């Protein structure tokens, strides 16, 4: 910030804004590691984000988390199947030997 520039005149990029809001939220809730839905909405509204946008973001995050969990489950299942196949292949005698 320049010498003649007051805090009221300063402009922030979208990235700076997101970072500052994240930091402010962390400071505000140092004692609590979780926010309620109503607190989340209140914070969003304070920075000009409407409830509908927050709800859409929450749905998107839930979908992403479910997809991650599905992928992790599929990988775990595949590993189990491959492990079992390897056990069978290693224990089964080869024909013709």
CSV table of C-alpha atoms in Angstrom, one decimal:
chain,number,residue,atom,x,y,z
A,1,UNK,CA,0.0,0.0,0.0
A,2,UNK,CA,1.4,3.4,-1.0
A,3,UNK,CA,2.0,6.2,1.5
A,4,UNK,CA,-0.9,8.3,0.4
A,5,UNK,CA,-3.3,5.4,-0.1
A,6,UNK,CA,-5.8,4.9,2.8
A,7,UNK,CA,-7.2,1.5,3.6
A,8,UNK,CA,-10.6,2.7,2.4
A,9,UNK,CA,-9.2,3.4,-1.1
A,10,UNK,CA,-7.4,0.1,-1.4
A,11,UNK,CA,-8.7,-2.4,-4.0
A,12,UNK,CA,-8.3,-6.2,-3.7
A,13,UNK,CA,-8.1,-8.9,-6.3
A,14,UNK,CA,-10.4,-11.9,-6.0
A,15,UNK,CA,-7.5,-14.1,-4.8
A,16,UNK,CA,-6.5,-11.5,-2.1
A,17,UNK,CA,-10.2,-11.2,-1.0
A,18,UNK,CA,-10.6,-15.0,-0.6
A,19,UNK,CA,-7.3,-15.2,1.3
A,20,UNK,CA,-8.2,-12.3,3.6
A,21,UNK,CA,-11.6,-13.7,4.3
A,22,UNK,CA,-10.1,-17.1,5.1
A,23,UNK,CA,-7.6,-15.6,7.4
A,24,UNK,CA,-10.2,-13.4,9.1
A,25,UNK,CA,-12.5,-16.4,9.6
A,26,UNK,CA,-9.7,-18.4,11.1
A,27,UNK,CA,-8.9,-15.6,13.6
A,28,UNK,CA,-12.5,-15.1,14.4
A,29,UNK,CA,-13.0,-18.8,15.2
A,30,UNK,CA,-9.6,-19.7,16.8
A,31,UNK,CA,-11.4,-21.2,19.7
A,32,UNK,CA,-13.9,-23.1,17.6
A,33,UNK,CA,-12.7,-25.3,14.8
A,34,UNK,CA,-16.2,-25.5,13.2
A,35,UNK,CA,-18.8,-23.1,12.0
A,36,UNK,CA,-22.5,-23.6,12.0
A,37,UNK,CA,-24.5,-23.3,8.7
A,38,UNK,CA,-26.0,-20.0,10.0
A,39,UNK,CA,-22.5,-18.7,10.8
A,40,UNK,CA,-21.3,-19.6,7.3
A,41,UNK,CA,-24.2,-17.8,5.8
A,42,UNK,CA,-23.7,-14.8,8.0
A,43,UNK,CA,-20.0,-14.5,7.0
A,44,UNK,CA,-20.8,-15.0,3.3
A,45,UNK,CA,-23.5,-12.3,3.4
A,46,UNK,CA,-21.1,-9.9,5.1
A,47,UNK,CA,-18.9,-10.1,2.0
A,48,UNK,CA,-21.8,-9.9,-0.5
A,49,UNK,CA,-22.3,-13.6,-1.2
A,50,UNK,CA,-25.9,-14.7,-1.2
A,51,UNK,CA,-27.3,-17.8,0.6
A,52,UNK,CA,-28.1,-19.4,-2.8
A,53,UNK,CA,-24.5,-19.3,-3.9
A,54,UNK,CA,-23.3,-20.8,-0.6
A,55,UNK,CA,-25.8,-23.6,-0.9
A,56,UNK,CA,-24.6,-24.3,-4.5
A,57,UNK,CA,-21.0,-24.4,-3.3
A,58,UNK,CA,-22.0,-26.7,-0.5
A,59,UNK,CA,-23.7,-29.1,-2.9
A,60,UNK,CA,-20.7,-29.0,-5.2
A,61,UNK,CA,-18.4,-29.8,-2.3
A,62,UNK,CA,-20.6,-32.7,-1.1
A,63,UNK,CA,-20.7,-34.1,-4.7
A,64,UNK,CA,-16.9,-33.9,-5.0
A,65,UNK,CA,-16.4,-35.5,-1.6
A,66,UNK,CA,-18.8,-38.4,-2.5
A,67,UNK,CA,-16.9,-38.9,-5.8
A,68,UNK,CA,-13.6,-39.0,-3.9
A,69,UNK,CA,-15.0,-41.5,-1.5
A,70,UNK,CA,-16.4,-43.6,-4.4
A,71,UNK,CA,-13.0,-43.6,-6.1
A,72,UNK,CA,-11.2,-44.5,-2.9
A,73,UNK,CA,-13.6,-47.4,-2.3
A,74,UNK,CA,-13.2,-48.6,-5.9
A,75,UNK,CA,-9.4,-48.5,-5.6
A,76,UNK,CA,-9.6,-50.4,-2.3
A,77,UNK,CA,-11.9,-53.0,-3.9
A,78,UNK,CA,-9.6,-53.4,-6.9
A,79,UNK,CA,-6.6,-53.9,-4.7
A,80,UNK,CA,-8.5,-56.6,-2.7
A,81,UNK,CA,-9.4,-58.4,-5.9
A,82,UNK,CA,-5.9,-58.2,-7.3
A,83,UNK,CA,-4.4,-59.4,-4.0
A,84,UNK,CA,-6.8,-62.4,-4.0
A,85,UNK,CA,-6.0,-63.2,-7.7
A,86,UNK,CA,-2.3,-63.1,-6.9
A,87,UNK,CA,-2.8,-65.5,-3.9
A,88,UNK,CA,-4.7,-67.9,-6.2
A,89,UNK,CA,-2.1,-67.7,-9.0
A,90,UNK,CA,0.7,-68.2,-6.6
A,91,UNK,CA,-0.9,-71.2,-4.9
A,92,UNK,CA,-2.4,-72.9,-8.0
A,93,UNK,CA,0.1,-75.3,-9.6
A,94,UNK,CA,0.8,-74.7,-13.3
A,95,UNK,CA,-0.5,-77.4,-15.6
A,96,UNK,CA,2.0,-79.3,-17.6
A,97,UNK,CA,4.9,-79.0,-15.1
